[in-house]
CSV table of C-alpha atoms and ligand atoms in Angstrom, one decimal:
chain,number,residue,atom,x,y,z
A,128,UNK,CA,5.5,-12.5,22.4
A,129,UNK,CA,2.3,-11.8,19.9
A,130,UNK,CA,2.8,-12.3,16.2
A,131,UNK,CA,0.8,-10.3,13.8
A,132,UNK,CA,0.0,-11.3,10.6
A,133,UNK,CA,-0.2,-8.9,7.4
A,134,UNK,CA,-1.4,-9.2,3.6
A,135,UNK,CA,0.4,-6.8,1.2
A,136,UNK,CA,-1.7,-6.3,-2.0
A,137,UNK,CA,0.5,-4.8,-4.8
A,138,UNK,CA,0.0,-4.6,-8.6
A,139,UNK,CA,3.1,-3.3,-9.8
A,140,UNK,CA,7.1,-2.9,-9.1
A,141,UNK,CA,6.8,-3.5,-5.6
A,142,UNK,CA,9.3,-1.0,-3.8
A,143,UNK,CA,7.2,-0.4,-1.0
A,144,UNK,CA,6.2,-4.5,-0.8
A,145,UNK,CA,10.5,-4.7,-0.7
A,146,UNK,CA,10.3,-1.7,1.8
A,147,UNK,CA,7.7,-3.7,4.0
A,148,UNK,CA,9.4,-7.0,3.5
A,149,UNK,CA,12.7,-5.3,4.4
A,150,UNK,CA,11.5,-3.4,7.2
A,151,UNK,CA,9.1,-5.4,9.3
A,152,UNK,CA,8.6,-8.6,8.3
A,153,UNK,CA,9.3,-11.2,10.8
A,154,UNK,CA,10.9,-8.4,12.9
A,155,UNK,CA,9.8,-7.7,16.7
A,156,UNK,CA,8.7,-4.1,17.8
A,157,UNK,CA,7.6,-3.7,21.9
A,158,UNK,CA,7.0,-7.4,21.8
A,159,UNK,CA,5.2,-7.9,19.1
A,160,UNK,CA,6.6,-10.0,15.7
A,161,UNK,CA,5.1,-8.7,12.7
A,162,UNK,CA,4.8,-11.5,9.7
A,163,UNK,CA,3.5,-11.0,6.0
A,164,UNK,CA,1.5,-14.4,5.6
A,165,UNK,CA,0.5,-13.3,2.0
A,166,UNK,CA,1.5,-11.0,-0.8
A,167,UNK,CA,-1.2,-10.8,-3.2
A,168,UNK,CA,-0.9,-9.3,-6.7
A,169,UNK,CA,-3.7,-8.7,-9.3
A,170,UNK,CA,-1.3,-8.7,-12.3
A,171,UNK,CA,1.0,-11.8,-12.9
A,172,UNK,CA,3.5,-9.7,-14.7
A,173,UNK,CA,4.2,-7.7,-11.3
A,174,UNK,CA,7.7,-7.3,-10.8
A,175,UNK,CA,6.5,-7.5,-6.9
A,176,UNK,CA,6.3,-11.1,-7.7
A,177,UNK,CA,10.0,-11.5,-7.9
A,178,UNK,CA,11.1,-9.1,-5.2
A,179,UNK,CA,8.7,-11.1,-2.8
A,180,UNK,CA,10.1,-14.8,-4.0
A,181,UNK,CA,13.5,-13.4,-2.9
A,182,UNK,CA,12.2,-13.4,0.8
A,183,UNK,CA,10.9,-16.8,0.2
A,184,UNK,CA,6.9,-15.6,-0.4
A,185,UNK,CA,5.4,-16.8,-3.4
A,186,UNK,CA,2.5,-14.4,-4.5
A,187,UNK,CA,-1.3,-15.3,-5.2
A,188,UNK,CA,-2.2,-13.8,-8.3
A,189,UNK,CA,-6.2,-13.0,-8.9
A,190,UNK,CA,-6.9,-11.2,-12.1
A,191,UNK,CA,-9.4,-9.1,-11.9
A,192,UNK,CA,-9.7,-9.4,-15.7
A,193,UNK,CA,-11.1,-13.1,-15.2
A,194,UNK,CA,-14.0,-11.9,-13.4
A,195,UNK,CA,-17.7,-10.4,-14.3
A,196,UNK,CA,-17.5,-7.8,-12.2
A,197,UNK,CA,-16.1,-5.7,-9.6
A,198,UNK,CA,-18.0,-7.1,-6.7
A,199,UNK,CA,-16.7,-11.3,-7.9
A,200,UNK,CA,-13.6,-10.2,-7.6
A,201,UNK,CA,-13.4,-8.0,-4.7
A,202,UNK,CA,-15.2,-11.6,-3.4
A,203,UNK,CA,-11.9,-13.3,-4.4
A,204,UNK,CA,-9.6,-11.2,-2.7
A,205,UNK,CA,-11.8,-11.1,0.5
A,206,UNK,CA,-11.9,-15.0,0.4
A,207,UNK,CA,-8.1,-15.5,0.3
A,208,UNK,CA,-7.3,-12.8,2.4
A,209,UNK,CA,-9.7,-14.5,5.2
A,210,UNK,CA,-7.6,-17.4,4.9
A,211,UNK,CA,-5.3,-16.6,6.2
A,212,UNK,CA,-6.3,-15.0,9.0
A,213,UNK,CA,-4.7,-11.4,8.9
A,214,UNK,CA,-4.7,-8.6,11.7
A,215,UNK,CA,-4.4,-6.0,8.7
A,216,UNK,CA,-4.5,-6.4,4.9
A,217,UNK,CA,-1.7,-3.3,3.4
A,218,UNK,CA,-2.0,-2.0,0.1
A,219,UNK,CA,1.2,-1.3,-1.3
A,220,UNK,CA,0.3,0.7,-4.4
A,221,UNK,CA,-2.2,-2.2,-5.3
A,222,UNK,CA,-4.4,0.1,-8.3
A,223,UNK,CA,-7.5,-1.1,-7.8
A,224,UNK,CA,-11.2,0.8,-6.6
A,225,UNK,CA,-13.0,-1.5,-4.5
A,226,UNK,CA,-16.5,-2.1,-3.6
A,227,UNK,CA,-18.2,-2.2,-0.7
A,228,UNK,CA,-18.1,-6.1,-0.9
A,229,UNK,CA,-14.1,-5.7,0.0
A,230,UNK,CA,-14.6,-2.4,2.5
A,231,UNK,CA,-17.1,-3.6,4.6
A,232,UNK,CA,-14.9,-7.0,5.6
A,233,UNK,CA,-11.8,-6.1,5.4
A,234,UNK,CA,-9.7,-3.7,7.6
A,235,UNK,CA,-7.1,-2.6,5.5
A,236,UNK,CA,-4.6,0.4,4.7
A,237,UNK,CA,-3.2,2.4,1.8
A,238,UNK,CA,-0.5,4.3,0.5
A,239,UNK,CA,-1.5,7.5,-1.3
A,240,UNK,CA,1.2,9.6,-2.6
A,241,UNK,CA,0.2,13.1,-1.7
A,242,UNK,CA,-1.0,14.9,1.5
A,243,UNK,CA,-4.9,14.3,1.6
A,244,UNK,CA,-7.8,15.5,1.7
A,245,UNK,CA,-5.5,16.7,-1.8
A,246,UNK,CA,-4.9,15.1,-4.8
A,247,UNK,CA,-7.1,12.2,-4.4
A,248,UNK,CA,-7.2,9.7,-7.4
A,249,UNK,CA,-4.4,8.0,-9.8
A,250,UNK,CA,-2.5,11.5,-11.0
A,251,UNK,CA,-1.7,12.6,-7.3
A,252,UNK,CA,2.0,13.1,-7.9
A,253,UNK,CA,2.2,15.1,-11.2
A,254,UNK,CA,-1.5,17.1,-10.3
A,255,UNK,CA,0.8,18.0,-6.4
A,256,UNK,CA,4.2,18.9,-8.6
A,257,UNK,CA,2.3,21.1,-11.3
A,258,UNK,CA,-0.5,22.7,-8.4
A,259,UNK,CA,0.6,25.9,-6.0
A,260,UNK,CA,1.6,24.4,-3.4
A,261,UNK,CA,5.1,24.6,-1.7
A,262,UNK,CA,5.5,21.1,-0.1
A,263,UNK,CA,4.4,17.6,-1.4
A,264,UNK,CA,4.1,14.5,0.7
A,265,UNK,CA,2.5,11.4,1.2
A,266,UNK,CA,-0.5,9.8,3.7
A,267,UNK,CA,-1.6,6.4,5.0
A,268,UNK,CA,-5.1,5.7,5.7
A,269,UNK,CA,-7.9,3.2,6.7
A,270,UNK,CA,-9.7,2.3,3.1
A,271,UNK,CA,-13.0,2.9,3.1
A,272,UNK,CA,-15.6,3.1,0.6
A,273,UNK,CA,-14.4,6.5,-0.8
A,274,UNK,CA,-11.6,6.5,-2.8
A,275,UNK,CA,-8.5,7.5,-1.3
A,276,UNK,CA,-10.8,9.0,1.9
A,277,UNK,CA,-10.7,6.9,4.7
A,278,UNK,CA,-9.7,8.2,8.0
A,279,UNK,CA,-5.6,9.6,8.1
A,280,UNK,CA,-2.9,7.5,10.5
A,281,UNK,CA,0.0,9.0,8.9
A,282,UNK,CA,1.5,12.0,7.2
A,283,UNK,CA,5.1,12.9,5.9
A,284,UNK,CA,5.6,16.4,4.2
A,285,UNK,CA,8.9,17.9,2.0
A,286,UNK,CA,9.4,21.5,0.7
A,287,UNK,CA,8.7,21.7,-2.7
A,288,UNK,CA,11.8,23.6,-4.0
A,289,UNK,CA,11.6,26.4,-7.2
A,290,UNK,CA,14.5,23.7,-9.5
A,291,UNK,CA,13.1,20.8,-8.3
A,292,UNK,CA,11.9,18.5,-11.8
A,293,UNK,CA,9.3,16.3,-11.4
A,294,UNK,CA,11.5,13.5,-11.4
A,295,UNK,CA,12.9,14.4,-7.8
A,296,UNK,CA,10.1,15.1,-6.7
A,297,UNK,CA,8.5,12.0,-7.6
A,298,UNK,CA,12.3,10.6,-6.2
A,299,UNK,CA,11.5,12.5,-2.8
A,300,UNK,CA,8.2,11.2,-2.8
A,301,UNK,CA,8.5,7.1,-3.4
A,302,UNK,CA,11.6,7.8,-0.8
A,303,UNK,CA,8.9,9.1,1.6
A,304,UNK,CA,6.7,6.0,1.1
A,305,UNK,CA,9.2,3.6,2.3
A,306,UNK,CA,9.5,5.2,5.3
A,307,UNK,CA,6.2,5.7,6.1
A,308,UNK,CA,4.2,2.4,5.6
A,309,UNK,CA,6.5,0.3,7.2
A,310,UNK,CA,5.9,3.0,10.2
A,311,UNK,CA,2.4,3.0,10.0
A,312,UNK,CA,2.0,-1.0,10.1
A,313,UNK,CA,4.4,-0.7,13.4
A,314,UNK,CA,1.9,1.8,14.7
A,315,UNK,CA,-1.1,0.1,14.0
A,316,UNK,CA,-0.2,-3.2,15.3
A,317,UNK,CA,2.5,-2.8,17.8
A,318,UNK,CA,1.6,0.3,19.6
B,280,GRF,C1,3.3,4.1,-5.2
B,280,GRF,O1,3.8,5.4,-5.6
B,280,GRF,C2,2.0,4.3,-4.5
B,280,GRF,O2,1.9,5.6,-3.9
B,280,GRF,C3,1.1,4.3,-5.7
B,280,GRF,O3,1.6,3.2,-6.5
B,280,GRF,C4,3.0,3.2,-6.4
B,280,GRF,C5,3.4,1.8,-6.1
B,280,GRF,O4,4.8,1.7,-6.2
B,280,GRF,N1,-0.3,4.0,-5.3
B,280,GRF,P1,5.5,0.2,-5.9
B,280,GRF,O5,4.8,-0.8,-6.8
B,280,GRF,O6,5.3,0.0,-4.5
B,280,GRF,O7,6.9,0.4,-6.3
């Protein structure tokens, strides 16, 4: 049996780190045992903190308010992360735009709450709820250099209905997200 090892980079609640955790970690699909080596937060008031020591992971925080710039700390990150030697680094609604410093050495994934090419950027959920269209979802893709534009593994969608508040859909949509980037780590790694 191969083991895989995965970074989760969060910066807030954590659901979808608890979804991961929950899901796939230290669990064995076709063979292969997947296992979060490090969570990673850039905010030490994350509540992904806690729901991470509760499966016995205690986070490394790296404020990107103590560095100079962009690039130093997209440096740090890439330095810790190389540590511990992952086969994929996941970001699970980690809020940060990184440089080229962190895209062109790391192979990671994100979770982007609507159905790209649409709604790119930080208001995807209320700019897809208030837009035309009749369903929502949310994608998974390679990070690259452009924000929320690297190349699509996986897509969920849900009807949009006429009472829905944005609320439920919002509800419909973080629901969604637990599904789908647990599925898209199995995918990746034990496919
Ligand atoms: C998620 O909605 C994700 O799509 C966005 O940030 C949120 C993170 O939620 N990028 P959580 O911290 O995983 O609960």
């Amino acid at each position: 049996m191969v083991t895989k090892k995965i970074a989760v980079l969060f910066s807030g609640s954590g659901s979808n780190l608890e979804a991961i955790l929950q899901k796939v970690h230290n669990k064995i699909f076709n063979n292969v045992k997947i296992e979060v080596v490090l969570t990673l937060t850039n905010k030490a008031n994350a509540y992904g903190i806690e729901r991470a020591r509760r499966y016995g992971l205690e986070s490394v925080v790296i404020e990107h308010t103590k560095f100079a710039s962009r690039e130093e700390f997209d440096q740090a990150l890439v330095d810790e992360i190389k540590k511990h030697n992952v086969d994929l680094t996941v970001f699970a609604g980690f809020m940060r735009i990184l440089t080229p410093v962190f895209t062109n050495q790391i192979k990671a994934i994100n979770l982007h709450p609507s159905l790209l090419p649409l709604f790119k950027g930080a208001h995807a959920i209320k700019e897809s709820f208030e837009s035309e269209m009749l369903v929502g979802g949310v994608s998974v893709h390679y990070v690259s250099e452009e924000l929320d534009g690297g190349k699509l593994i996986m897509q969920r969608a849900f009807e949009k209905s006429d009472d829905m508040s944005l609320e439920e859909f919002e509800e419909k949509i973080h629901a969604i997200e637990h599904e789908i980037l647990p599925e898209s780590i199995v995918k990746i790694l034990c496919k």
